């Protein structure tokens, strides 16, 4: 007697609590999280492919795609915060990044460097630690606390699109830039501005 097996064919909805929760893999494919899956949706065929959360995960918290569109990084909450990197062609897991340098159980923002070789991750409270990863080696090569006040939350981090070494961090009353050099993330001096709740940011080219 054959046994019927249920196969996931389609997911509905979008998780609004995941940072950077919608992205293009290519002109036809959109990537977004829903439930405990990350969906690759082809807008022409309307077919879906799926990346499932890891076992014992408490859910996805952030997402980022490499500029070369080959890999996606998904941050997952749990007893220990983790980042899972998947090959977007095979949908197979390539790396799982964990470290004892972060006290938080989750990362709230991720970003890849312009050349796709490095990854930055922002941990949440209590320590608000930002890590600079050589992700193919599964190794953090620099770290810095971006907030020293538990009430000043960080919301978004990013790389300068033209510079692997320049990073921007924004949050509640926080607007900072950092420069990476030989294993150190150093805050850049910045003009004094009125404290605001900075929710997001984008880089502009010099001719703008």
mmCIF file of C-alpha atoms in Angstrom:
data_model
loop_
_atom_site.group_PDB
_atom_site.id
_atom_site.type_symbol
_atom_site.label_atom_id
_atom_site.label_comp_id
_atom_site.label_asym_id
_atom_site.label_seq_id
_atom_site.Cartn_x
_atom_site.Cartn_y
_atom_site.Cartn_z
ATOM 1 C CA UNK A 1 0.000 0.000 0.000
ATOM 2 C CA UNK A 2 1.477 3.324 -1.051
ATOM 3 C CA UNK A 3 1.694 6.169 1.416
ATOM 4 C CA UNK A 4 0.716 9.671 0.350
ATOM 5 C CA UNK A 5 3.385 12.305 0.999
ATOM 6 C CA UNK A 6 2.548 15.997 1.284
ATOM 7 C CA UNK A 7 4.818 18.268 -0.735
ATOM 8 C CA UNK A 8 5.112 22.019 -0.223
ATOM 9 C CA UNK A 9 4.058 23.756 -3.443
ATOM 10 C CA UNK A 10 3.112 27.302 -2.483
ATOM 11 C CA UNK A 11 3.465 29.666 0.490
ATOM 12 C CA UNK A 12 1.425 32.806 1.058
ATOM 13 C CA UNK A 13 2.346 35.939 2.982
ATOM 14 C CA UNK A 14 5.446 37.918 3.875
ATOM 15 C CA UNK A 15 7.268 38.167 7.188
ATOM 16 C CA UNK A 16 7.434 41.847 8.040
ATOM 17 C CA UNK A 17 9.749 41.314 11.028
ATOM 18 C CA UNK A 18 12.719 40.214 8.881
ATOM 19 C CA UNK A 19 15.176 42.958 7.936
ATOM 20 C CA UNK A 20 15.689 43.398 4.155
ATOM 21 C CA UNK A 21 12.851 40.971 3.528
ATOM 22 C CA UNK A 22 12.474 41.378 -0.258
ATOM 23 C CA UNK A 23 15.206 41.109 -2.896
ATOM 24 C CA UNK A 24 15.720 40.226 -6.535
ATOM 25 C CA UNK A 25 17.887 37.220 -7.394
ATOM 26 C CA UNK A 26 17.512 38.074 -11.073
ATOM 27 C CA UNK A 27 14.969 39.868 -13.261
ATOM 28 C CA UNK A 28 12.455 37.027 -12.881
ATOM 29 C CA UNK A 29 13.030 35.795 -9.323
ATOM 30 C CA UNK A 30 12.083 37.488 -6.047
ATOM 31 C CA UNK A 31 13.314 36.185 -2.687
ATOM 32 C CA UNK A 32 11.302 36.762 0.487
ATOM 33 C CA UNK A 33 10.629 35.061 3.858
ATOM 34 C CA UNK A 34 7.254 33.654 4.811
ATOM 35 C CA UNK A 35 6.556 31.469 7.826
ATOM 36 C CA UNK A 36 9.587 29.247 8.424
ATOM 37 C CA UNK A 37 10.666 29.299 4.766
ATOM 38 C CA UNK A 38 12.520 31.604 2.429
ATOM 39 C CA UNK A 39 10.723 31.616 -0.937
ATOM 40 C CA UNK A 40 12.237 32.041 -4.403
ATOM 41 C CA UNK A 41 9.298 33.155 -6.527
ATOM 42 C CA UNK A 42 9.465 33.262 -10.328
ATOM 43 C CA UNK A 43 7.186 36.097 -11.418
ATOM 44 C CA UNK A 44 6.782 34.678 -14.948
ATOM 45 C CA UNK A 45 6.026 30.997 -14.212
ATOM 46 C CA UNK A 46 4.625 31.783 -10.726
ATOM 47 C CA UNK A 47 6.511 28.747 -9.427
ATOM 48 C CA UNK A 48 8.100 28.740 -5.977
ATOM 49 C CA UNK A 49 11.224 27.115 -4.585
ATOM 50 C CA UNK A 50 11.941 26.956 -0.867
ATOM 51 C CA UNK A 51 14.747 27.252 1.666
ATOM 52 C CA UNK A 52 13.630 25.980 5.070
ATOM 53 C CA UNK A 53 14.781 27.199 8.481
ATOM 54 C CA UNK A 54 17.270 25.117 10.403
ATOM 55 C CA UNK A 55 16.093 22.761 13.124
ATOM 56 C CA UNK A 56 15.725 24.405 16.551
ATOM 57 C CA UNK A 57 15.544 27.815 14.922
ATOM 58 C CA UNK A 58 13.173 30.337 16.503
ATOM 59 C CA UNK A 59 12.741 32.080 13.167
ATOM 60 C CA UNK A 60 14.485 34.224 10.587
ATOM 61 C CA UNK A 61 15.471 37.762 11.583
ATOM 62 C CA UNK A 62 17.432 39.216 8.653
ATOM 63 C CA UNK A 63 18.407 38.473 5.066
ATOM 64 C CA UNK A 64 21.026 39.627 2.537
ATOM 65 C CA UNK A 65 22.054 38.619 -0.990
ATOM 66 C CA UNK A 66 25.570 38.851 -2.386
ATOM 67 C CA UNK A 67 25.994 41.533 -5.073
ATOM 68 C CA UNK A 68 26.995 38.778 -7.522
ATOM 69 C CA UNK A 69 23.598 37.104 -6.793
ATOM 70 C CA UNK A 70 25.176 33.711 -6.049
ATOM 71 C CA UNK A 71 24.413 33.404 -2.327
ATOM 72 C CA UNK A 72 21.830 34.431 0.247
ATOM 73 C CA UNK A 73 22.568 34.859 3.965
ATOM 74 C CA UNK A 74 19.742 34.242 6.434
ATOM 75 C CA UNK A 75 20.051 35.143 10.120
ATOM 76 C CA UNK A 76 18.251 32.774 12.472
ATOM 77 C CA UNK A 77 17.326 33.328 16.104
ATOM 78 C CA UNK A 78 18.012 30.650 18.704
ATOM 79 C CA UNK A 79 19.979 29.799 21.828
ATOM 80 C CA UNK A 80 22.957 30.997 19.809
ATOM 81 C CA UNK A 81 22.544 33.506 16.991
ATOM 82 C CA UNK A 82 23.494 32.005 13.633
ATOM 83 C CA UNK A 83 23.822 32.987 9.983
ATOM 84 C CA UNK A 84 23.222 30.383 7.299
ATOM 85 C CA UNK A 85 24.519 30.972 3.769
ATOM 86 C CA UNK A 86 22.907 29.144 0.849
ATOM 87 C CA UNK A 87 23.930 28.661 -2.763
ATOM 88 C CA UNK A 88 21.088 30.151 -4.817
ATOM 89 C CA UNK A 89 21.692 27.800 -7.747
ATOM 90 C CA UNK A 90 21.565 24.533 -5.800
ATOM 91 C CA UNK A 91 19.668 25.827 -2.711
ATOM 92 C CA UNK A 92 22.189 23.878 -0.643
ATOM 93 C CA UNK A 93 23.651 25.122 2.605
ATOM 94 C CA UNK A 94 27.207 26.436 2.093
ATOM 95 C CA UNK A 95 28.195 27.864 5.496
ATOM 96 C CA UNK A 96 26.814 28.217 9.023
ATOM 97 C CA UNK A 97 28.343 31.135 10.928
ATOM 98 C CA UNK A 98 28.329 31.208 14.732
ATOM 99 C CA UNK A 99 30.585 32.827 17.304
ATOM 100 C CA UNK A 100 30.946 33.397 21.033
ATOM 101 C CA UNK A 101 31.732 37.089 20.436
ATOM 102 C CA UNK A 102 28.004 37.975 20.394
ATOM 103 C CA UNK A 103 25.831 37.748 23.516
ATOM 104 C CA UNK A 104 22.557 38.338 21.682
ATOM 105 C CA UNK A 105 20.421 35.459 20.435
ATOM 106 C CA UNK A 106 19.801 37.164 17.118
ATOM 107 C CA UNK A 107 21.243 39.339 14.352
ATOM 108 C CA UNK A 108 18.991 42.174 13.272
ATOM 109 C CA UNK A 109 20.765 43.254 10.063
ATOM 110 C CA UNK A 110 23.150 41.718 7.503
ATOM 111 C CA UNK A 111 25.056 43.077 4.495
ATOM 112 C CA UNK A 112 27.591 41.732 2.000
ATOM 113 C CA UNK A 113 30.603 43.684 0.748
ATOM 114 C CA UNK A 114 30.649 44.964 -2.863
ATOM 115 C CA UNK A 115 32.943 42.105 -3.957
ATOM 116 C CA UNK A 116 30.761 39.524 -2.103
ATOM 117 C CA UNK A 117 33.766 38.255 -0.097
ATOM 118 C CA UNK A 118 32.856 39.749 3.293
ATOM 119 C CA UNK A 119 29.727 39.944 5.438
ATOM 120 C CA UNK A 120 28.776 42.241 8.307
ATOM 121 C CA UNK A 121 26.211 41.269 10.936
ATOM 122 C CA UNK A 122 24.611 43.394 13.632
ATOM 123 C CA UNK A 123 23.697 41.682 16.887
ATOM 124 C CA UNK A 124 20.797 42.921 18.999
ATOM 125 C CA UNK A 125 20.654 43.721 22.703
ATOM 126 C CA UNK A 126 22.221 43.432 25.206
ATOM 127 C CA UNK A 127 25.606 44.048 23.567
ATOM 128 C CA UNK A 128 24.843 45.430 20.052
ATOM 129 C CA UNK A 129 27.985 43.861 18.593
ATOM 130 C CA UNK A 130 28.766 44.324 14.908
ATOM 131 C CA UNK A 131 30.922 41.612 13.326
ATOM 132 C CA UNK A 132 32.971 41.775 10.124
ATOM 133 C CA UNK A 133 33.213 38.250 8.667
ATOM 134 C CA UNK A 134 35.429 36.558 6.149
ATOM 135 C CA UNK A 135 32.415 34.371 5.551
ATOM 136 C CA UNK A 136 33.997 31.755 3.289
ATOM 137 C CA UNK A 137 36.401 31.004 6.154
ATOM 138 C CA UNK A 138 33.509 31.109 8.689
ATOM 139 C CA UNK A 139 35.584 33.565 10.710
ATOM 140 C CA UNK A 140 34.849 37.014 12.203
ATOM 141 C CA UNK A 141 37.916 39.198 11.636
ATOM 142 C CA UNK A 142 36.770 42.346 13.470
ATOM 143 C CA UNK A 143 34.083 43.451 15.921
ATOM 144 C CA UNK A 144 32.798 46.619 17.574
ATOM 145 C CA UNK A 145 29.932 47.615 19.879
ATOM 146 C CA UNK A 146 27.792 50.049 17.908
ATOM 147 C CA UNK A 147 25.576 51.099 20.842
ATOM 148 C CA UNK A 148 26.410 51.341 24.528
ATOM 149 C CA UNK A 149 22.879 52.297 25.579
ATOM 150 C CA UNK A 150 20.383 49.423 25.758
ATOM 151 C CA UNK A 151 17.557 51.787 24.753
ATOM 152 C CA UNK A 152 19.358 52.979 21.600
ATOM 153 C CA UNK A 153 18.466 50.235 19.151
ATOM 154 C CA UNK A 154 20.298 49.628 15.884
ATOM 155 C CA UNK A 155 18.097 49.077 12.812
ATOM 156 C CA UNK A 156 20.308 48.820 9.739
ATOM 157 C CA UNK A 157 23.928 48.342 8.661
ATOM 158 C CA UNK A 158 25.447 48.509 5.184
ATOM 159 C CA UNK A 159 28.660 48.625 3.167
ATOM 160 C CA UNK A 160 29.623 51.512 0.951
ATOM 161 C CA UNK A 161 28.750 50.052 -2.503
ATOM 162 C CA UNK A 162 32.237 51.003 -3.728
ATOM 163 C CA UNK A 163 34.346 50.250 -0.646
ATOM 164 C CA UNK A 164 34.740 46.989 1.316
ATOM 165 C CA UNK A 165 36.203 48.913 4.244
ATOM 166 C CA UNK A 166 33.508 51.554 4.841
ATOM 167 C CA UNK A 167 30.386 50.722 6.863
ATOM 168 C CA UNK A 168 27.341 52.731 7.933
ATOM 169 C CA UNK A 169 25.203 52.032 11.017
ATOM 170 C CA UNK A 170 21.897 53.717 11.894
ATOM 171 C CA UNK A 171 19.446 53.413 14.760
ATOM 172 C CA UNK A 172 17.564 55.300 17.446
ATOM 173 C CA UNK A 173 19.722 58.386 17.965
ATOM 174 C CA UNK A 174 22.609 56.701 16.143
ATOM 175 C CA UNK A 175 24.270 57.555 12.841
ATOM 176 C CA UNK A 176 27.823 56.221 12.606
ATOM 177 C CA UNK A 177 30.346 55.200 9.988
ATOM 178 C CA UNK A 178 33.265 52.834 10.509
ATOM 179 C CA UNK A 179 36.459 52.062 8.624
ATOM 180 C CA UNK A 180 37.911 48.553 8.591
ATOM 181 C CA UNK A 181 41.697 48.271 8.649
ATOM 182 C CA UNK A 182 43.856 45.280 9.631
ATOM 183 C CA UNK A 183 41.387 43.624 11.980
ATOM 184 C CA UNK A 184 40.018 46.833 13.538
ATOM 185 C CA UNK A 185 36.731 48.663 12.978
ATOM 186 C CA UNK A 186 37.318 52.307 13.827
ATOM 187 C CA UNK A 187 34.569 54.930 14.089
ATOM 188 C CA UNK A 188 34.999 57.850 11.693
ATOM 189 C CA UNK A 189 34.618 61.420 12.921
ATOM 190 C CA UNK A 190 31.296 62.815 11.762
ATOM 191 C CA UNK A 191 29.674 66.235 11.878
ATOM 192 C CA UNK A 192 27.425 66.730 14.883
ATOM 193 C CA UNK A 193 23.772 66.263 13.974
ATOM 194 C CA UNK A 194 20.533 66.492 15.899
ATOM 195 C CA UNK A 195 19.668 63.061 17.382
ATOM 196 C CA UNK A 196 16.868 61.381 15.451
ATOM 197 C CA UNK A 197 15.366 57.937 15.159
ATOM 198 C CA UNK A 198 17.147 56.838 11.975
ATOM 199 C CA UNK A 199 15.195 53.865 10.598
ATOM 200 C CA UNK A 200 17.014 53.306 7.315
ATOM 201 C CA UNK A 201 19.621 54.743 4.946
ATOM 202 C CA UNK A 202 20.954 54.534 1.390
ATOM 203 C CA UNK A 203 24.247 55.477 -0.279
ATOM 204 C CA UNK A 204 24.389 58.109 -3.025
ATOM 205 C CA UNK A 205 27.005 58.447 -5.740
ATOM 206 C CA UNK A 206 29.322 61.459 -5.719
ATOM 207 C CA UNK A 207 27.527 63.082 -8.643
ATOM 208 C CA UNK A 208 24.225 63.277 -6.756
#
